[in-house]
Short mmCIF file of C-alpha atoms and ligand atoms in Angstrom, two decimals:
data_model
loop_
_atom_site.label_atom_id
_atom_site.label_comp_id
_atom_site.label_asym_id
_atom_site.label_seq_id
_atom_site.Cartn_x
_atom_site.Cartn_y
_atom_site.Cartn_z
CA UNK A 185 -10.45 -11.21 34.67
CA UNK A 186 -8.85 -13.73 32.92
CA UNK A 187 -5.83 -12.59 30.14
CA UNK A 188 -6.90 -12.69 26.43
CA UNK A 189 -3.95 -13.47 24.46
CA UNK A 190 -3.61 -13.57 20.77
CA UNK A 191 -1.51 -15.75 18.44
CA UNK A 192 0.15 -14.21 15.38
CA UNK A 193 1.24 -16.54 12.73
CA UNK A 194 3.40 -15.05 9.73
CA UNK A 195 4.05 -18.20 7.30
CA UNK A 196 6.41 -18.91 4.61
CA UNK A 197 6.59 -21.77 2.43
CA UNK A 198 9.36 -23.70 4.45
CA UNK A 199 8.83 -21.55 7.95
CA UNK A 200 6.46 -20.39 10.48
CA UNK A 201 6.94 -17.62 12.88
CA UNK A 202 4.79 -17.10 15.70
CA UNK A 203 4.05 -14.79 18.51
CA UNK A 204 1.39 -15.03 21.86
CA UNK A 205 1.05 -11.62 22.63
CA UNK A 206 -1.08 -9.92 25.42
CA UNK A 207 -2.89 -7.40 23.30
CA UNK A 208 -3.31 -5.20 26.07
CA UNK A 209 -0.02 -4.49 27.10
CA UNK A 210 1.49 -5.48 24.03
CA UNK A 211 4.17 -7.94 25.76
CA UNK A 212 5.21 -10.96 23.73
CA UNK A 213 4.97 -13.94 26.11
CA UNK A 214 6.14 -16.55 24.16
CA UNK A 215 7.48 -16.83 20.36
CA UNK A 216 8.33 -19.17 18.26
CA UNK A 217 10.19 -19.95 14.72
CA UNK A 218 9.57 -23.42 12.53
CA UNK A 219 12.12 -23.95 9.97
CA UNK A 220 13.14 -26.17 7.08
CA UNK A 221 9.06 -27.29 7.17
CA UNK A 222 8.36 -30.50 4.64
CA UNK A 223 11.86 -31.46 5.14
CA UNK A 224 13.05 -34.45 7.40
CA UNK A 225 14.93 -32.38 9.60
CA UNK A 226 12.49 -29.79 10.24
CA UNK A 227 12.22 -28.30 13.88
CA UNK A 228 10.68 -25.27 15.71
CA UNK A 229 12.42 -22.97 18.33
CA UNK A 230 10.29 -21.72 21.13
CA UNK A 231 11.83 -18.42 23.10
CA UNK A 232 10.23 -17.13 26.34
CA UNK A 233 11.57 -15.17 29.18
CA UNK A 234 14.98 -15.09 27.40
CA UNK A 235 15.29 -18.80 27.00
CA UNK A 236 15.05 -20.88 23.94
CA UNK A 237 14.62 -24.81 23.32
CA UNK A 238 14.41 -26.22 20.33
CA UNK A 239 11.95 -29.08 19.13
CA UNK A 240 12.36 -31.49 16.28
CA UNK A 241 8.63 -32.21 14.62
CA UNK A 242 9.75 -35.63 13.45
CA UNK A 243 6.31 -37.13 12.84
CA UNK A 244 4.78 -34.26 11.36
CA UNK A 245 7.35 -31.66 10.00
CA UNK A 246 4.65 -29.32 8.15
CA UNK A 247 2.85 -26.47 8.83
CA UNK A 248 0.22 -28.12 10.67
CA UNK A 249 2.69 -29.68 12.74
CA UNK A 250 4.37 -26.60 13.88
CA UNK A 251 1.33 -25.43 14.96
CA UNK A 252 0.43 -28.53 16.78
CA UNK A 253 3.89 -28.16 18.44
CA UNK A 254 2.94 -24.81 19.19
CA UNK A 255 -0.57 -26.04 20.63
CA UNK A 256 1.52 -28.43 22.94
CA UNK A 257 3.93 -25.75 24.35
CA UNK A 258 1.30 -23.33 25.27
CA UNK A 259 -0.59 -26.46 27.03
CA UNK A 260 2.51 -27.14 29.11
CA UNK A 261 2.53 -23.80 29.97
CA UNK A 262 -1.11 -23.30 30.94
CA UNK A 263 -1.73 -20.65 28.34
CA UNK A 264 -3.40 -22.37 25.87
CA UNK A 265 -7.31 -21.51 27.24
CA UNK A 266 -6.12 -18.13 27.17
CA UNK A 267 -5.60 -17.65 23.63
CA UNK A 268 -8.88 -15.91 22.27
CA UNK A 269 -8.06 -15.03 18.38
CA UNK A 270 -5.53 -15.97 15.93
CA UNK A 271 -4.00 -13.02 13.45
CA UNK A 272 -2.72 -14.06 10.54
CA UNK A 273 0.06 -12.09 8.00
CA UNK A 274 -1.07 -12.32 4.79
CA UNK A 275 1.26 -10.96 1.88
CA UNK A 276 -1.60 -10.15 -0.91
CA UNK A 277 -5.06 -8.68 -0.72
CA UNK A 278 -5.06 -7.75 -4.23
CA UNK A 279 -7.44 -5.04 -4.66
CA UNK A 280 -10.08 -7.38 -2.76
CA UNK A 281 -9.07 -6.02 0.65
CA UNK A 282 -8.35 -2.88 2.13
CA UNK A 283 -8.68 -3.60 5.28
CA UNK A 284 -8.04 -6.85 8.03
CA UNK A 285 -10.83 -9.12 7.92
CA UNK A 286 -12.11 -11.88 9.75
CA UNK A 287 -11.50 -15.42 8.14
CA UNK A 288 -14.40 -17.09 6.80
CA UNK A 289 -14.72 -19.77 3.82
CA UNK A 290 -15.30 -16.63 1.05
CA UNK A 291 -11.80 -14.82 2.58
CA UNK A 292 -10.00 -18.15 2.15
CA UNK A 293 -11.24 -18.15 -1.70
CA UNK A 294 -10.26 -14.14 -1.95
CA UNK A 295 -6.70 -15.01 -0.52
CA UNK A 296 -6.74 -18.07 -3.14
CA UNK A 297 -7.84 -15.32 -5.72
CA UNK A 298 -4.96 -13.32 -5.10
CA UNK A 299 -2.18 -16.17 -5.47
CA UNK A 300 -0.83 -15.00 -9.02
CA UNK A 301 -0.07 -11.80 -7.11
CA UNK A 302 2.23 -13.51 -4.52
CA UNK A 303 2.80 -17.14 -5.60
CA UNK A 304 5.29 -17.87 -2.76
CA UNK A 305 3.65 -16.20 0.11
CA UNK A 306 -0.04 -16.33 -0.30
CA UNK A 307 -0.10 -20.53 -0.56
CA UNK A 308 2.28 -20.54 2.38
CA UNK A 309 -0.04 -18.14 4.56
CA UNK A 310 -3.26 -20.07 3.80
CA UNK A 311 -1.23 -23.40 5.23
CA UNK A 312 -1.04 -21.25 8.52
CA UNK A 313 -4.83 -20.61 8.27
CA UNK A 314 -5.55 -23.85 7.57
CA UNK A 315 -3.77 -25.72 10.23
CA UNK A 316 -4.91 -23.18 13.01
CA UNK A 317 -8.48 -23.64 11.92
CA UNK A 318 -7.44 -27.44 12.41
CA UNK A 319 -5.49 -26.93 15.72
CA UNK A 320 -7.31 -24.21 17.59
CA UNK A 321 -10.78 -25.37 16.91
CA UNK A 322 -13.56 -22.63 17.15
CA UNK A 323 -11.36 -19.43 17.52
CA UNK A 324 -11.63 -16.41 15.35
CA UNK A 325 -8.96 -16.28 12.61
CA UNK A 326 -8.43 -12.65 11.32
CA UNK A 327 -6.33 -11.97 7.93
CA UNK A 328 -4.44 -9.09 8.22
CA UNK A 329 -2.65 -7.97 4.61
CA UNK A 330 0.82 -6.30 3.68
CA UNK A 331 -0.74 -4.84 0.83
CA UNK A 332 -3.99 -3.26 2.63
CA UNK A 333 -2.97 0.03 3.76
CA UNK A 334 -1.76 0.90 0.04
CA UNK A 335 -5.30 0.36 -1.44
CA UNK A 336 -5.73 4.21 -0.90
CA UNK A 337 -3.14 4.91 -3.03
CA UNK A 338 -4.60 6.94 -6.34
CA UNK A 339 -4.67 5.65 -9.76
CA UNK A 340 -2.01 7.78 -11.25
CA UNK A 341 0.23 6.56 -8.73
CA UNK A 342 -0.48 2.60 -8.83
CA UNK A 343 -0.93 2.72 -12.47
CA UNK A 344 2.15 1.56 -14.88
CA UNK A 345 2.41 2.95 -18.20
CA UNK A 346 1.92 -0.12 -20.14
CA UNK A 347 -1.01 -1.10 -21.98
CA UNK A 348 -4.37 -0.48 -19.75
CA UNK A 349 -5.44 -4.35 -21.00
CA UNK A 350 -2.77 -5.68 -18.52
CA UNK A 351 -3.75 -4.24 -15.97
CA UNK A 352 -7.88 -5.32 -16.66
CA UNK A 353 -6.97 -8.81 -17.72
CA UNK A 354 -4.17 -9.76 -14.86
CA UNK A 355 -4.21 -6.76 -12.17
CA UNK A 356 -0.72 -5.55 -13.16
CA UNK A 357 -0.24 -2.17 -11.07
CA UNK A 358 1.58 -1.28 -8.00
CA UNK A 359 0.21 -2.80 -4.95
CA UNK A 360 3.11 -1.93 -2.58
CA UNK A 361 4.28 -3.90 0.71
CA UNK A 362 4.79 -3.44 4.48
CA UNK A 363 1.50 -2.13 4.77
CA UNK A 364 1.06 -3.39 8.48
CA UNK A 365 4.18 -1.55 9.57
CA UNK A 366 3.31 1.77 7.66
CA UNK A 367 0.25 2.11 9.38
CA UNK A 368 1.51 1.21 12.92
CA UNK A 369 4.29 3.56 12.45
CA UNK A 370 2.03 6.41 10.91
CA UNK A 371 -0.01 6.21 13.92
CA UNK A 372 2.78 5.99 16.20
CA UNK A 373 4.70 8.98 14.90
CA UNK A 374 1.56 11.06 15.36
CA UNK A 375 0.96 10.02 18.76
CA UNK A 376 5.11 10.82 19.44
CA UNK A 377 4.81 14.23 17.85
CA UNK A 378 1.49 14.85 19.45
CA UNK A 379 -0.33 15.59 16.25
CA UNK A 380 -3.36 14.47 14.49
CA UNK A 381 -2.08 11.62 12.08
CA UNK A 382 -4.50 13.83 9.18
CA UNK A 383 -2.36 16.62 9.72
CA UNK A 384 0.80 15.43 9.15
CA UNK A 385 2.44 14.55 5.95
CA UNK A 386 4.92 12.09 6.51
CA UNK A 387 7.48 9.84 4.49
CA UNK A 388 8.30 6.42 6.03
CA UNK A 389 11.05 4.88 5.37
CA UNK A 390 10.83 1.06 6.17
CA UNK A 391 14.69 -0.49 6.05
CA UNK A 392 15.30 -3.50 6.68
CA UNK A 393 16.48 -6.62 4.75
CA UNK A 394 13.60 -5.81 2.54
CA UNK A 395 12.88 -1.97 2.24
CA UNK A 396 10.75 0.65 0.90
CA UNK A 397 9.19 3.97 1.18
CA UNK A 398 5.74 5.31 1.47
CA UNK A 399 4.06 8.77 1.65
CA UNK A 400 1.11 9.06 3.88
CA UNK A 401 -0.93 12.36 4.03
CA UNK A 402 -4.61 13.24 5.62
CA UNK A 403 -4.04 9.73 7.34
CA UNK A 404 -4.03 7.42 4.75
CA UNK A 405 -1.13 6.16 2.06
CA UNK A 406 -0.61 8.05 -1.29
CA UNK A 407 2.21 6.18 -2.41
CA UNK A 408 5.03 3.82 -2.01
CA UNK A 409 8.00 2.35 -3.72
CA UNK A 410 7.72 -1.62 -4.12
CA UNK A 411 5.39 -2.39 -6.82
CA UNK A 412 3.54 -5.44 -8.30
CA UNK A 413 6.19 -7.25 -6.14
CA UNK A 414 8.64 -6.52 -3.61
CA UNK A 415 11.38 -6.00 -6.13
CA UNK A 416 10.91 -2.49 -7.10
CA UNK A 417 12.19 0.63 -5.70
CA UNK A 418 14.88 0.94 -3.02
CA UNK A 419 18.17 -1.08 -2.75
CA UNK A 420 17.66 -4.06 -0.30
CA UNK A 421 19.86 -6.55 1.05
CA UNK A 422 19.98 -8.76 -1.92
CA UNK A 423 17.19 -7.45 -4.61
CA UNK A 424 18.15 -4.78 -6.55
CA UNK A 425 15.04 -2.33 -6.15
CA UNK A 426 14.80 -0.01 -9.52
CA UNK A 427 16.99 -0.89 -12.80
CA UNK A 428 15.69 -0.66 -16.45
CA UNK A 429 13.18 -3.29 -17.58
CA UNK A 430 15.56 -3.83 -20.79
CA UNK A 431 18.01 -5.77 -18.34
CA UNK A 432 16.34 -8.89 -19.45
CA UNK A 433 17.26 -8.59 -23.10
CA UNK A 434 20.41 -7.23 -22.19
CA UNK A 435 21.48 -10.06 -20.25
CA UNK A 436 19.44 -12.55 -22.60
CA UNK A 437 21.49 -11.54 -25.21
CA UNK A 438 24.96 -10.76 -23.74
CA UNK A 439 25.09 -13.22 -20.62
CA UNK A 440 22.64 -16.16 -22.44
CA UNK A 441 20.15 -16.03 -19.30
CA UNK A 442 17.01 -16.53 -19.19
CA UNK A 443 13.90 -14.98 -17.39
CA UNK A 444 14.09 -17.13 -14.29
CA UNK A 445 17.89 -16.34 -13.85
CA UNK A 446 17.57 -12.90 -14.57
CA UNK A 447 14.85 -12.62 -11.86
CA UNK A 448 16.77 -14.51 -9.45
CA UNK A 449 19.54 -12.32 -9.84
CA UNK A 450 17.52 -9.18 -9.03
CA UNK A 451 16.01 -10.47 -6.11
CA UNK A 452 18.65 -12.87 -4.58
CA UNK A 453 22.19 -11.83 -5.81
CA UNK A 454 22.00 -7.96 -6.03
CA UNK A 455 21.27 -5.26 -3.69
CA UNK A 456 23.97 -4.72 -0.94
CA UNK A 457 24.92 -7.81 -1.27
CA UNK A 458 25.62 -7.60 -5.23
CA UNK A 459 27.17 -4.44 -5.00
CA UNK A 460 29.85 -5.09 -2.54
CA UNK A 461 30.36 -8.87 -3.19
CA UNK A 462 30.79 -9.10 0.47
CA UNK A 463 27.17 -9.01 2.23
CA UNK A 464 23.83 -8.16 2.30
CA UNK A 465 23.95 -7.41 6.21
CA UNK A 466 24.15 -3.35 6.66
CA UNK A 467 26.34 -4.01 9.91
CA UNK A 468 28.60 -5.82 8.31
CA UNK A 469 28.76 -3.38 5.05
CA UNK A 470 29.21 -0.36 7.66
CA UNK A 471 32.27 -2.22 9.57
CA UNK A 472 33.76 -3.07 6.17
CA UNK A 473 33.04 0.41 4.68
CA UNK A 474 35.12 1.89 7.29
CA UNK A 475 37.88 -0.55 7.19
CA UNK A 476 38.13 0.94 3.57
CA UNK A 477 36.29 -1.96 1.46
CA UNK A 478 35.87 -0.08 -1.72
CA UNK A 479 32.86 -2.14 -2.75
CA UNK A 480 31.16 -1.75 0.72
CA UNK A 481 31.75 1.87 0.04
CA UNK A 482 29.96 1.92 -3.19
CA UNK A 483 27.28 -0.08 -1.72
CA UNK A 484 26.43 2.54 0.61
CA UNK A 485 26.28 5.25 -1.27
CA UNK A 486 24.49 3.46 -3.79
CA UNK A 487 21.99 2.69 -1.14
CA UNK A 488 21.60 5.78 0.48
CA UNK A 489 21.42 7.99 -2.80
CA UNK A 490 18.48 6.07 -4.48
CA UNK A 491 16.85 6.36 -0.79
CA UNK A 492 17.36 9.90 -0.92
CA UNK A 493 15.81 10.43 -4.36
CA UNK A 494 13.12 8.42 -3.11
CA UNK A 495 12.55 10.61 -0.30
CA UNK A 496 12.26 13.47 -2.69
CA UNK A 497 9.79 11.75 -4.80
CA UNK A 498 7.60 10.66 -1.79
CA UNK A 499 7.63 14.20 -0.44
CA UNK A 500 5.87 14.97 -3.95
CA UNK A 501 3.44 12.52 -3.56
CA UNK A 502 3.03 13.32 0.33
CA UNK A 503 2.40 17.25 -0.81
CA UNK A 504 5.37 18.13 1.23
CA UNK A 505 7.07 16.86 4.11
CA UNK A 506 6.39 17.06 7.81
CA UNK A 507 8.20 14.18 9.17
CA UNK A 508 10.29 12.10 7.99
CA UNK A 509 10.50 8.71 9.74
CA UNK A 510 12.91 5.97 9.57
CA UNK A 511 11.80 2.49 10.82
CA UNK A 512 13.28 -1.29 10.35
CA UNK A 513 16.39 -2.91 11.31
CA UNK A 514 18.41 -0.33 9.42
CA UNK A 515 16.34 2.74 10.05
CA UNK A 516 15.76 2.04 13.85
CA UNK A 517 19.59 1.25 14.46
CA UNK A 518 22.20 2.73 11.88
CA UNK A 519 22.78 6.66 12.60
CA UNK A 520 25.37 6.03 9.66
CA UNK A 521 22.86 5.59 7.37
CA UNK A 522 20.36 8.13 8.81
CA UNK A 523 23.05 10.75 8.60
CA UNK A 524 24.16 10.12 5.24
CA UNK A 525 20.40 10.43 4.10
CA UNK A 526 19.70 13.90 5.90
CA UNK A 527 22.98 15.27 4.46
CA UNK A 528 21.07 15.12 1.20
CA UNK A 529 18.12 16.66 2.30
CA UNK A 530 18.92 19.99 3.65
CA UNK A 531 16.38 21.47 0.80
CA UNK A 532 13.69 19.88 2.28
CA UNK A 533 14.31 21.76 5.26
CA UNK A 534 15.56 18.91 7.51
CA UNK A 535 18.79 19.11 9.45
CA UNK A 536 20.66 16.15 11.31
CA UNK A 537 20.85 16.88 15.29
CA UNK A 538 24.26 14.56 15.58
CA UNK A 539 23.78 13.80 18.98
CA UNK A 540 20.14 13.15 18.97
CA UNK A 541 21.01 10.78 16.04
CA UNK A 542 23.56 8.55 17.68
CA UNK A 543 21.03 8.58 20.65
CA UNK A 544 18.25 7.11 18.69
CA UNK A 545 18.80 3.11 18.54
CA UNK A 546 17.99 -0.25 19.91
CA UNK A 547 14.20 0.31 20.04
CA UNK A 548 13.73 4.33 21.32
CA UNK A 549 12.02 6.84 19.70
CA UNK A 550 13.40 10.10 19.00
CA UNK A 551 13.54 13.34 16.98
CA UNK A 552 17.00 13.34 15.02
CA UNK A 553 16.86 16.80 13.34
CA UNK A 554 17.55 20.09 14.98
CA UNK A 555 14.66 22.67 16.34
CA UNK A 556 15.40 25.01 14.03
CA UNK A 557 14.48 22.59 11.17
CA UNK A 558 11.73 23.34 9.01
CA UNK A 559 10.60 19.58 9.14
CA UNK A 560 11.64 16.78 11.47
CA UNK A 561 13.16 13.40 10.92
CA UNK A 562 12.25 10.83 13.36
CA UNK A 563 13.16 7.08 14.30
CA UNK A 564 9.90 5.12 15.42
CA UNK A 565 10.13 1.34 15.85
CA UNK A 566 7.66 -0.87 14.08
CA UNK A 567 5.98 -3.36 15.37
CA UNK A 568 4.07 -5.44 12.83
CA UNK A 569 2.73 -7.93 15.28
CA UNK A 570 1.25 -5.73 17.54
CA UNK A 571 -0.60 -4.60 15.02
CA UNK A 572 -2.02 -7.81 13.57
CA UNK A 573 -2.88 -8.56 17.19
CA UNK A 574 -5.00 -5.39 17.49
CA UNK A 575 -6.88 -5.80 14.26
CA UNK A 576 -7.09 -9.36 15.73
CA UNK A 577 -8.47 -8.75 19.12
CA UNK A 578 -11.28 -5.80 17.26
CA UNK A 579 -12.69 -8.12 14.84
CA UNK A 580 -12.92 -10.72 17.04
CA UNK A 581 -14.95 -8.36 19.49
CA UNK A 582 -12.21 -9.10 22.44
P1 AMP B 288 15.09 -6.20 9.49
O1 AMP B 288 14.85 -6.93 7.95
O2 AMP B 288 14.25 -5.24 9.52
O3 AMP B 288 15.16 -7.56 10.61
O4 AMP B 288 16.28 -5.44 9.34
C1 AMP B 288 17.43 -6.41 8.94
C2 AMP B 288 18.86 -5.35 8.94
O5 AMP B 288 19.09 -4.16 9.92
C3 AMP B 288 20.22 -6.16 8.36
O6 AMP B 288 20.79 -5.44 7.38
C4 AMP B 288 20.94 -5.62 9.40
O7 AMP B 288 22.26 -5.23 9.24
C5 AMP B 288 20.34 -4.11 10.16
N1 AMP B 288 20.86 -3.58 11.38
C6 AMP B 288 20.64 -4.40 12.48
N2 AMP B 288 21.21 -3.19 13.59
C7 AMP B 288 21.52 -2.37 12.94
C8 AMP B 288 22.87 -1.55 13.37
N3 AMP B 288 23.33 -1.26 14.41
N4 AMP B 288 23.36 -0.92 12.18
C9 AMP B 288 23.34 -0.99 10.77
N5 AMP B 288 22.71 -1.93 10.67
C10 AMP B 288 21.72 -2.41 11.24
#
């Protein structure tokens, strides 16, 4: 039998990430990252078998040019004819899509309709879709939405306490993000613990440079911390997470800042970076906090306290907690953050197993609470690309 490979594309406005996966084994045969798209010095870097090489995108420095360069790389490696379908990460499917779907012209129109909900991301995702349709002619394309897993969130959890007309007219509500990661991790957690996912009340913390948390019970999502945009909720690398919305008028009156400037500050200059005045990178923050840097110490404490508070509220949303799950770059690797968070959570029946906590890193899953804990905390590495590949293969009938 010939190998059936799935190409997974994740497009930003000036970047394109790609991965070629064997859907059966989950192995990544080739990955790429195109950067500076739409600028004269755009380039794409390919990585396979631990080796990297860079190709300048001189003649066509846009998304189509990047996909064309990827096609050429696949041809050179004799892999082009094994690509059976293309899966696309699409940031917002709004209320239109609660699951992944094969892309037709109607779906393209649907993704366009959701542009007001993800004005930076959905247009870039559409560029990737058009480029793939153009270069990988005739192959099925599948859209996998970041928001889809959260469409099960009940009305009382997704409704903001503002006049209803803004929801009716503009779709103003909580949508949530990282949904593909939550779907993958919730299934993996159930498998790892040897339980049926429908019987597990899970609180899952996806902690990366962007961070959010979700409650999953009865096999579906019950609530999540990100909202209309990925700004709400936890403290992140450069994003503030929750703040008093009056910050806008306060800074307009006192710091002469306009809406764009405050929005930019909350998204790009806040979080770990803003508090520490040092870095958005959790590793650096931990190292400098250990060296006594006051800003880094405070950034860690604020990050951990907000996270612990949210775990409590997500335990309410899940109707209790059987498993607290850590994932994402920080969740999978930082035993320091996990330890500090667990120190707040004794009242939920979670007691840290210090050795197990230190051991669970570098892509290893593990239970990190003691055997007599009433609930379990676990580390489960996420793999959004594999989830996208699985959906793409299934919906393409492979
Ligand atoms: P992601 O966005 O999921 O790739 O996660 C990126 C974040 O994970 C950055 O803040 C990194 O500093 C953090 N990270 C990765 N490895 C470690 C580690 N060993 N300890 C602490 N933070 C880590």
